[in-house]
CSV table of C-alpha atoms in Angstrom, one decimal:
chain,number,residue,atom,x,y,z
A,1,MET,CA,0.0,0.0,0.0
A,2,HIS,CA,2.9,2.4,0.8
A,3,ALA,CA,4.1,2.1,-2.8
A,4,LEU,CA,0.6,2.7,-4.3
A,5,THR,CA,-0.1,5.6,-2.0
A,6,GLU,CA,3.2,7.3,-2.9
A,7,LEU,CA,2.4,6.7,-6.6
A,8,GLU,CA,-1.1,8.2,-6.4
A,9,SER,CA,0.1,11.4,-4.7
A,10,ALA,CA,2.8,11.8,-7.3
A,11,PHE,CA,0.3,11.3,-10.1
A,12,ARG,CA,-2.2,13.8,-8.4
A,13,SER,CA,0.5,16.4,-8.1
A,14,LEU,CA,1.4,16.1,-11.7
A,15,SER,CA,-2.1,16.3,-13.1
A,16,GLY,CA,-2.2,20.1,-13.2
A,17,ASP,CA,1.6,20.5,-13.8
A,18,ARG,CA,2.1,22.6,-16.9
A,19,GLU,CA,5.8,21.8,-17.2
A,20,PHE,CA,5.1,18.0,-17.1
A,21,GLU,CA,2.3,18.3,-19.6
A,22,LYS,CA,4.5,20.4,-21.9
A,23,GLU,CA,7.4,17.9,-21.8
A,24,LEU,CA,5.0,14.9,-22.3
A,25,ASP,CA,3.3,16.6,-25.3
A,26,GLY,CA,6.6,17.3,-26.9
A,27,ILE,CA,7.8,13.7,-26.6
A,28,LEU,CA,4.5,12.3,-27.8
A,29,LYS,CA,4.7,14.6,-30.8
A,30,ASP,CA,8.4,14.3,-31.8
A,31,TYR,CA,9.3,10.9,-30.5
A,32,VAL,CA,6.1,8.9,-30.7
A,33,GLY,CA,4.7,10.7,-33.8
A,34,ARG,CA,1.3,11.8,-32.4
A,35,GLU,CA,-1.3,12.7,-33.4
A,36,SER,CA,-2.1,9.5,-35.1
A,37,PRO,CA,-4.3,9.7,-38.2
A,38,LEU,CA,-8.0,9.0,-38.3
A,39,TYR,CA,-8.1,7.1,-41.6
A,40,PHE,CA,-11.1,6.5,-43.8
A,41,ALA,CA,-10.9,2.8,-44.7
A,42,GLU,CA,-12.4,3.1,-48.2
A,43,ARG,CA,-12.1,-0.4,-49.4
A,44,LEU,CA,-13.1,-1.9,-46.0
A,45,THR,CA,-16.2,0.4,-46.1
A,46,GLU,CA,-16.9,-0.8,-49.7
A,47,HIS,CA,-16.6,-4.4,-48.5
A,48,TYR,CA,-19.4,-3.9,-45.9
A,49,LYS,CA,-21.8,-2.2,-48.3
A,50,ARG,CA,-25.1,-3.9,-48.8
A,51,PRO,CA,-26.5,-4.8,-52.3
A,52,ASN,CA,-28.4,-1.5,-52.3
A,53,GLY,CA,-25.1,0.4,-51.8
A,54,GLU,CA,-25.9,1.4,-48.2
A,55,GLY,CA,-23.7,0.7,-45.2
A,56,PRO,CA,-21.6,2.2,-42.4
A,57,HIS,CA,-18.4,4.4,-43.0
A,58,ILE,CA,-15.4,2.8,-41.3
A,59,TYR,CA,-12.5,4.8,-39.9
A,60,LEU,CA,-9.4,3.5,-38.3
A,61,LYS,CA,-7.6,5.3,-35.5
A,62,ARG,CA,-4.1,4.5,-36.5
A,63,GLU,CA,-2.3,3.7,-33.2
A,64,ASP,CA,-0.3,1.2,-35.2
A,65,LEU,CA,1.6,4.1,-36.7
A,66,ASN,CA,3.1,5.1,-33.3
A,67,HIS,CA,6.7,4.6,-32.6
A,68,THR,CA,7.1,0.8,-31.7
A,69,GLY,CA,3.9,0.0,-33.6
A,70,ALA,CA,1.2,0.1,-30.9
A,71,HIS,CA,-0.7,2.3,-28.4
A,72,LYS,CA,1.4,1.0,-25.5
A,73,ILE,CA,4.0,3.7,-26.0
A,74,ASN,CA,1.6,6.5,-24.9
A,75,ASN,CA,1.5,5.1,-21.4
A,76,ALA,CA,5.1,4.0,-21.2
A,77,VAL,CA,6.5,7.5,-22.1
A,78,ALA,CA,4.2,9.2,-19.6
A,79,GLN,CA,5.1,6.8,-16.8
A,80,ALA,CA,8.8,7.0,-17.5
A,81,LEU,CA,8.6,10.8,-17.2
A,82,LEU,CA,6.7,10.2,-13.9
A,83,ALA,CA,9.4,7.9,-12.7
A,84,LYS,CA,12.0,10.6,-13.5
A,85,ARG,CA,10.1,13.1,-11.5
A,86,LEU,CA,10.0,10.6,-8.6
A,87,GLY,CA,13.8,10.2,-8.8
A,88,LYS,CA,13.5,6.5,-9.6
A,89,LYS,CA,16.3,5.1,-11.7
A,90,ARG,CA,15.1,1.6,-12.2
A,91,ILE,CA,12.1,0.6,-14.2
A,92,ILE,CA,10.3,-2.8,-14.2
A,93,ALA,CA,7.4,-4.0,-16.3
A,94,GLU,CA,5.4,-7.1,-17.2
A,95,THR,CA,4.6,-8.1,-20.7
A,96,GLY,CA,2.5,-10.7,-22.5
A,97,ALA,CA,2.8,-10.2,-26.2
A,98,GLY,CA,6.0,-8.3,-25.7
A,99,GLN,CA,4.6,-5.0,-27.0
A,100,HIS,CA,4.4,-3.3,-23.6
A,101,GLY,CA,7.9,-4.7,-22.8
A,102,VAL,CA,9.3,-3.3,-26.1
A,103,ALA,CA,7.6,0.1,-25.4
A,104,THR,CA,9.0,0.1,-21.8
A,105,ALA,CA,12.5,-0.9,-23.0
A,106,THR,CA,12.2,1.9,-25.6
A,107,VAL,CA,11.4,4.7,-23.2
A,108,CYS,CA,14.1,3.4,-20.8
A,109,ALA,CA,16.7,3.7,-23.5
A,110,ARG,CA,15.3,7.2,-24.4
A,111,PHE,CA,15.6,8.4,-20.7
A,112,GLY,CA,18.6,6.4,-19.7
A,113,LEU,CA,16.9,4.2,-17.1
A,114,GLU,CA,17.7,0.7,-16.0
A,115,CYS,CA,15.1,-1.7,-17.3
A,116,VAL,CA,13.9,-5.2,-16.2
A,117,ILE,CA,11.1,-6.9,-18.0
A,118,TYR,CA,9.2,-9.9,-16.6
A,119,MET,CA,7.8,-12.2,-19.2
A,120,GLY,CA,6.1,-15.7,-18.9
A,121,ALA,CA,8.4,-18.4,-20.3
A,122,GLN,CA,5.6,-19.5,-22.6
A,123,ASP,CA,5.2,-16.0,-24.0
A,124,MET,CA,8.9,-15.7,-24.5
A,125,GLU,CA,8.7,-18.7,-26.9
A,126,ARG,CA,5.7,-17.3,-28.8
A,127,GLN,CA,7.2,-13.8,-29.1
A,128,SER,CA,10.9,-14.5,-29.4
A,129,LEU,CA,11.3,-11.5,-31.8
A,130,ASN,CA,10.1,-9.1,-29.2
A,131,VAL,CA,12.4,-10.7,-26.6
A,132,PHE,CA,15.3,-9.9,-28.9
A,133,ARG,CA,14.0,-6.4,-29.4
A,134,MET,CA,13.9,-5.7,-25.7
A,135,ARG,CA,17.4,-7.0,-25.2
A,136,LEU,CA,18.7,-5.0,-28.2
A,137,LEU,CA,17.2,-1.9,-26.5
A,138,GLY,CA,19.3,-2.7,-23.4
A,139,ALA,CA,16.6,-4.3,-21.2
A,140,GLU,CA,17.1,-7.4,-19.1
A,141,VAL,CA,14.3,-9.9,-19.8
A,142,ARG,CA,13.5,-12.3,-16.9
A,143,ALA,CA,11.6,-15.5,-17.7
A,144,VAL,CA,8.8,-16.4,-15.3
A,145,HIS,CA,8.2,-20.2,-15.0
A,146,SER,CA,5.7,-20.2,-12.2
A,147,GLY,CA,2.0,-20.9,-12.7
A,148,THR,CA,0.9,-20.8,-16.3
A,149,ALA,CA,4.1,-19.0,-17.3
A,150,THR,CA,2.1,-16.3,-19.1
A,151,LEU,CA,1.0,-12.7,-18.4
A,152,LYS,CA,-0.7,-13.1,-15.1
A,153,ASP,CA,2.5,-14.8,-13.6
A,154,ALA,CA,4.7,-12.1,-15.1
A,155,THR,CA,2.5,-9.5,-13.5
A,156,SER,CA,2.7,-11.2,-10.1
A,157,GLU,CA,6.5,-11.3,-10.3
A,158,ALA,CA,6.7,-7.7,-11.3
A,159,ILE,CA,4.5,-6.7,-8.3
A,160,ARG,CA,6.8,-8.7,-6.0
A,161,ASP,CA,9.9,-7.0,-7.3
A,162,TRP,CA,8.3,-3.6,-7.0
A,163,VAL,CA,7.3,-4.1,-3.4
A,164,THR,CA,10.8,-5.2,-2.5
A,165,ASN,CA,12.6,-2.4,-4.4
A,166,VAL,CA,10.1,0.4,-4.2
A,167,GLU,CA,12.7,3.0,-3.0
A,168,SER,CA,14.7,2.8,-6.3
A,169,THR,CA,12.1,1.3,-8.7
A,170,HIS,CA,9.0,2.4,-10.6
A,171,TYR,CA,6.7,-0.3,-12.0
A,172,ILE,CA,5.2,0.6,-15.4
A,173,LEU,CA,2.1,-1.5,-15.5
A,174,GLY,CA,1.0,-1.9,-19.1
A,175,SER,CA,-2.8,-2.0,-18.9
A,176,VAL,CA,-5.8,-0.4,-17.1
A,177,ALA,CA,-5.7,-3.4,-14.6
A,178,GLY,CA,-4.0,-4.0,-11.3
A,179,PRO,CA,-4.3,-2.0,-8.1
A,180,HIS,CA,-5.4,1.7,-7.9
A,181,PRO,CA,-4.0,4.1,-9.1
A,182,TYR,CA,-2.9,2.1,-12.2
A,183,PRO,CA,-6.3,1.7,-13.9
A,184,MET,CA,-7.0,5.4,-13.6
A,185,MET,CA,-3.4,6.5,-14.4
A,186,VAL,CA,-3.0,4.3,-17.5
A,187,ARG,CA,-6.5,5.4,-18.7
A,188,GLU,CA,-5.5,9.1,-18.4
A,189,PHE,CA,-2.2,8.5,-20.3
A,190,HIS,CA,-4.1,6.8,-23.1
A,191,ALA,CA,-7.0,9.2,-23.1
A,192,VAL,CA,-5.2,11.2,-25.8
A,193,ILE,CA,-6.5,8.5,-28.3
A,194,GLY,CA,-10.1,9.5,-27.7
A,195,LYS,CA,-9.4,13.2,-27.4
A,196,GLU,CA,-7.7,13.2,-30.8
A,197,THR,CA,-10.5,11.1,-32.3
A,198,ARG,CA,-13.2,13.7,-31.2
A,199,LYS,CA,-11.2,16.5,-32.7
A,200,GLN,CA,-10.5,14.6,-35.9
A,201,ALA,CA,-14.1,13.5,-36.3
A,202,LEU,CA,-15.2,17.1,-36.0
A,203,GLU,CA,-12.7,18.1,-38.7
A,204,LYS,CA,-13.6,15.2,-41.0
A,205,TRP,CA,-17.4,15.1,-40.9
A,206,GLY,CA,-18.4,17.8,-38.4
A,207,GLY,CA,-19.7,15.5,-35.8
A,208,LYS,CA,-19.0,12.6,-33.4
A,209,PRO,CA,-18.4,9.0,-34.2
A,210,ASP,CA,-21.6,6.9,-33.8
A,211,VAL,CA,-19.9,3.7,-32.8
A,212,LEU,CA,-16.4,3.1,-31.2
A,213,VAL,CA,-14.9,-0.4,-31.5
A,214,ALA,CA,-11.7,-1.7,-29.8
A,215,CYS,CA,-10.3,-5.0,-28.7
A,216,VAL,CA,-10.1,-5.7,-25.0
A,217,GLY,CA,-7.5,-7.8,-23.1
A,218,GLY,CA,-6.7,-5.8,-20.0
A,219,GLY,CA,-8.3,-3.0,-21.9
A,220,SER,CA,-6.0,0.0,-22.2
A,221,ASN,CA,-6.4,0.8,-25.9
A,222,ALA,CA,-10.2,0.5,-25.6
A,223,MET,CA,-10.3,2.7,-22.4
A,224,GLY,CA,-8.1,5.2,-24.1
A,225,LEU,CA,-10.6,5.5,-27.0
A,226,PHE,CA,-13.8,5.2,-24.9
A,227,HIS,CA,-12.9,7.6,-22.0
A,228,GLU,CA,-13.5,10.8,-23.9
A,229,PHE,CA,-16.9,9.6,-25.0
A,230,VAL,CA,-18.3,7.9,-21.9
A,231,ASP,CA,-20.6,10.9,-21.2
A,232,ASP,CA,-21.8,11.1,-24.8
A,233,ASP,CA,-24.8,8.8,-24.6
A,234,ASP,CA,-25.3,8.8,-28.3
A,235,VAL,CA,-22.0,7.1,-28.9
A,236,ARG,CA,-22.0,3.3,-28.7
A,237,LEU,CA,-18.9,1.8,-27.0
A,238,ILE,CA,-18.1,-1.8,-28.1
A,239,GLY,CA,-15.3,-3.9,-26.7
A,240,VAL,CA,-14.2,-7.1,-28.3
A,241,GLU,CA,-12.6,-10.0,-26.4
A,242,ALA,CA,-10.9,-13.2,-27.4
A,243,ALA,CA,-13.2,-16.2,-27.7
A,244,GLY,CA,-10.2,-18.5,-28.5
A,245,PHE,CA,-11.4,-21.9,-29.6
A,246,GLY,CA,-15.0,-20.8,-28.8
A,247,LEU,CA,-16.9,-19.7,-25.7
A,248,ASP,CA,-17.9,-23.2,-24.7
A,249,SER,CA,-14.5,-24.8,-25.3
A,250,GLY,CA,-13.0,-23.6,-22.0
A,251,LYS,CA,-10.1,-22.3,-24.0
A,252,HIS,CA,-10.8,-18.5,-24.4
A,253,ALA,CA,-10.0,-15.2,-22.8
A,254,ALA,CA,-13.6,-13.7,-22.8
A,255,THR,CA,-13.5,-12.4,-19.3
A,256,LEU,CA,-16.5,-10.0,-19.6
A,257,THR,CA,-18.6,-12.5,-21.4
A,258,LYS,CA,-17.9,-15.6,-19.3
A,259,GLY,CA,-16.1,-14.4,-16.2
A,260,GLU,CA,-17.3,-13.8,-12.7
A,261,VAL,CA,-16.4,-11.1,-10.2
A,262,GLY,CA,-13.3,-11.7,-8.2
A,263,VAL,CA,-10.0,-10.1,-7.1
A,264,LEU,CA,-6.7,-10.3,-9.0
A,265,HIS,CA,-3.6,-8.2,-8.8
A,266,GLY,CA,-5.3,-5.8,-6.4
A,267,ALA,CA,-8.4,-5.0,-8.4
A,268,MET,CA,-12.0,-6.3,-8.2
A,269,SER,CA,-13.2,-7.1,-11.6
A,270,TYR,CA,-14.6,-9.9,-13.8
A,271,LEU,CA,-12.2,-12.9,-13.8
A,272,LEU,CA,-11.9,-16.3,-15.4
A,273,GLN,CA,-12.0,-18.5,-12.3
A,274,ASP,CA,-13.1,-21.9,-11.2
A,275,GLU,CA,-15.5,-22.9,-8.4
A,276,ASP,CA,-12.7,-22.5,-5.8
A,277,GLY,CA,-11.8,-19.0,-7.1
A,278,GLN,CA,-8.6,-20.2,-8.7
A,279,ILE,CA,-7.6,-18.5,-11.9
A,280,VAL,CA,-8.4,-20.4,-15.0
A,281,GLU,CA,-5.8,-20.2,-17.7
A,282,PRO,CA,-7.0,-18.1,-20.6
A,283,HIS,CA,-6.3,-18.9,-24.3
A,284,SER,CA,-6.1,-16.6,-27.3
A,285,ILE,CA,-4.1,-16.8,-30.5
A,286,SER,CA,-3.1,-13.3,-29.6
A,287,ALA,CA,-0.7,-13.1,-26.6
A,288,GLY,CA,-1.9,-9.6,-25.8
A,289,LEU,CA,-5.5,-10.7,-25.1
A,290,ASP,CA,-4.4,-13.7,-23.0
A,291,TYR,CA,-5.2,-12.2,-19.6
A,292,PRO,CA,-7.6,-13.8,-17.2
A,293,GLY,CA,-8.8,-10.5,-15.8
A,294,VAL,CA,-9.9,-7.2,-17.3
A,295,GLY,CA,-9.6,-3.6,-16.2
A,296,PRO,CA,-12.1,-2.8,-13.4
A,297,GLU,CA,-13.5,0.2,-15.3
A,298,HIS,CA,-14.5,-2.1,-18.2
A,299,SER,CA,-16.3,-4.3,-15.7
A,300,PHE,CA,-18.0,-1.1,-14.4
A,301,LEU,CA,-19.0,0.0,-17.8
A,302,LYS,CA,-20.4,-3.4,-18.5
A,303,ASP,CA,-22.5,-3.5,-15.3
A,304,LEU,CA,-23.7,0.0,-16.0
A,305,GLY,CA,-24.8,-1.0,-19.4
A,306,ARG,CA,-22.8,1.8,-20.9
A,307,ALA,CA,-20.5,-0.3,-23.0
A,308,GLU,CA,-21.2,-3.6,-24.9
A,309,TYR,CA,-18.7,-6.5,-25.0
A,310,TYR,CA,-18.6,-9.3,-27.5
A,311,SER,CA,-16.1,-12.0,-28.4
A,312,ILE,CA,-14.4,-13.3,-31.5
A,313,THR,CA,-12.6,-16.7,-32.0
A,314,ASP,CA,-9.1,-17.3,-33.1
A,315,GLU,CA,-10.3,-18.3,-36.6
A,316,GLU,CA,-12.5,-15.2,-37.1
A,317,ALA,CA,-9.5,-13.0,-36.0
A,318,LEU,CA,-7.2,-14.7,-38.5
A,319,GLU,CA,-9.7,-14.0,-41.3
A,320,ALA,CA,-9.8,-10.4,-40.3
A,321,PHE,CA,-6.0,-10.2,-40.1
A,322,LYS,CA,-5.9,-11.3,-43.8
A,323,ARG,CA,-8.9,-9.1,-44.8
A,324,LEU,CA,-7.5,-5.8,-43.6
A,325,SER,CA,-4.0,-6.7,-45.1
A,326,GLN,CA,-5.6,-7.4,-48.5
A,327,LEU,CA,-8.2,-4.6,-48.5
A,328,GLU,CA,-6.2,-1.7,-47.0
A,329,GLY,CA,-2.6,-2.7,-47.1
A,330,ILE,CA,-2.4,-2.5,-43.4
A,331,ILE,CA,-1.3,-5.6,-41.5
A,332,PRO,CA,-3.0,-5.4,-38.1
A,333,ALA,CA,-1.9,-6.9,-34.8
A,334,LEU,CA,-3.8,-10.1,-33.9
A,335,GLU,CA,-5.3,-8.3,-31.0
A,336,THR,CA,-6.7,-5.6,-33.3
A,337,SER,CA,-7.9,-8.3,-35.7
A,338,HIS,CA,-10.4,-9.3,-33.0
A,339,ALA,CA,-12.0,-5.9,-33.2
A,340,LEU,CA,-11.9,-5.9,-37.0
A,341,ALA,CA,-13.5,-9.3,-37.1
A,342,TYR,CA,-16.5,-8.0,-35.1
A,343,LEU,CA,-17.3,-5.7,-38.0
A,344,GLU,CA,-18.6,-8.8,-39.8
A,345,LYS,CA,-21.4,-9.0,-37.2
A,346,LEU,CA,-21.8,-5.3,-36.5
A,347,CYS,CA,-21.9,-3.7,-40.0
A,348,PRO,CA,-25.0,-5.5,-41.3
A,349,THR,CA,-27.0,-4.1,-38.4
A,350,LEU,CA,-26.0,-0.5,-38.8
A,351,PRO,CA,-28.0,2.2,-40.6
A,352,ASN,CA,-26.6,3.8,-43.8
A,353,GLY,CA,-23.8,6.3,-43.2
A,354,THR,CA,-23.1,5.3,-39.5
A,355,LYS,CA,-19.7,6.5,-38.5
A,356,VAL,CA,-17.7,3.7,-37.0
A,357,VAL,CA,-14.2,4.4,-35.5
A,358,LEU,CA,-12.2,1.3,-34.8
A,359,ASN,CA,-9.0,1.6,-32.8
A,360,CYS,CA,-6.3,0.1,-34.9
A,361,SER,CA,-4.3,-0.5,-31.7
A,362,GLY,CA,-1.2,-2.2,-33.2
A,363,ARG,CA,0.6,-3.4,-36.3
A,364,GLY,CA,0.9,-7.0,-37.1
A,365,ASP,CA,4.6,-7.5,-37.8
A,366,LYS,CA,5.0,-9.3,-34.5
A,367,ASP,CA,2.3,-11.8,-35.4
A,368,VAL,CA,3.4,-12.9,-38.8
A,369,GLN,CA,5.2,-15.9,-37.3
A,370,THR,CA,2.0,-17.0,-35.6
A,371,ALA,CA,-0.1,-16.4,-38.7
A,372,ILE,CA,2.2,-18.5,-40.9
A,373,LYS,CA,1.2,-21.6,-38.9
A,374,TYR,CA,-2.5,-21.1,-39.5
A,375,LEU,CA,-3.1,-19.1,-42.7
A,376,LYS,CA,-2.9,-20.4,-46.3
A,377,VAL,CA,-2.0,-17.4,-48.3
A,378,GLU,CA,-2.1,-18.1,-52.0
């Protein structure tokens, strides 16, 4: 609790700090490459037109164009600056897909901070390219063999390290999960996604989006897009989880669809758990959605009825991965592909001209190895 209380007061003291905001904005602009485009996906839109020529208009918020290829860097940069303000010289982080690990290693190189990344041994195998990237960037990657050797175990290890070394160390948690103030803090650092989207929508069609769609693992890219629009009741918020081999297969990561309320990593939220309250191992073809919990704020939005959550199987996600690549020349991350796949179900139900903004949360270079095993590309 001491570590969390200290972090919360540091965050509160910075929230009105002009200097901090100016420095952060400068780095987001010149280093990360913000703002990211709101791109009209013309051929994808065409693809979902009905025989009578009607259909929704689909826009992609191009977080995949950020430095390091995903939204993760927004939060990593901001927390590294926060750590500097706190006088912490050592940074730790957990990672599943390796994207948050790469983003953290990147900002540590940029700010000259010592960096240790905890990663499940199983994920290290699946994402060996990202492991090399992190090491190339100067980070130490520590394999976690306990439990399921995936993201939840890496998170537990990182929390243990932080509590032991809190005087010298800042823990950059990579999603809107974990103990307060992390869900709030990570949301605030990603809120730039939604803020830009509002401004860009106004410029492009003089209004707001009608529907926002994003994939949900822990849920930071979705929260970053949704947060700006939570009070706009006329904007639908749709989160898409991983149904893995199918919701009834027992091998999925659809926490909000199939989970029950429980406590994990210091937050009460929906969880995949058995009768005894033990964590059930999730499955998704995408390492970044393979988390047995979900951010507490997503659970709140679900219970409130403010956001809707659906799920997509591995197979549907792979189809969407291929579809966007071939229709738009954009290879999406497998995480993002889950959101893209949901368009198949969503678009036929939408009135003509509905403005859909889908958060293209990451690029798919990291997933090509995985896709090779499953996809026949002729």
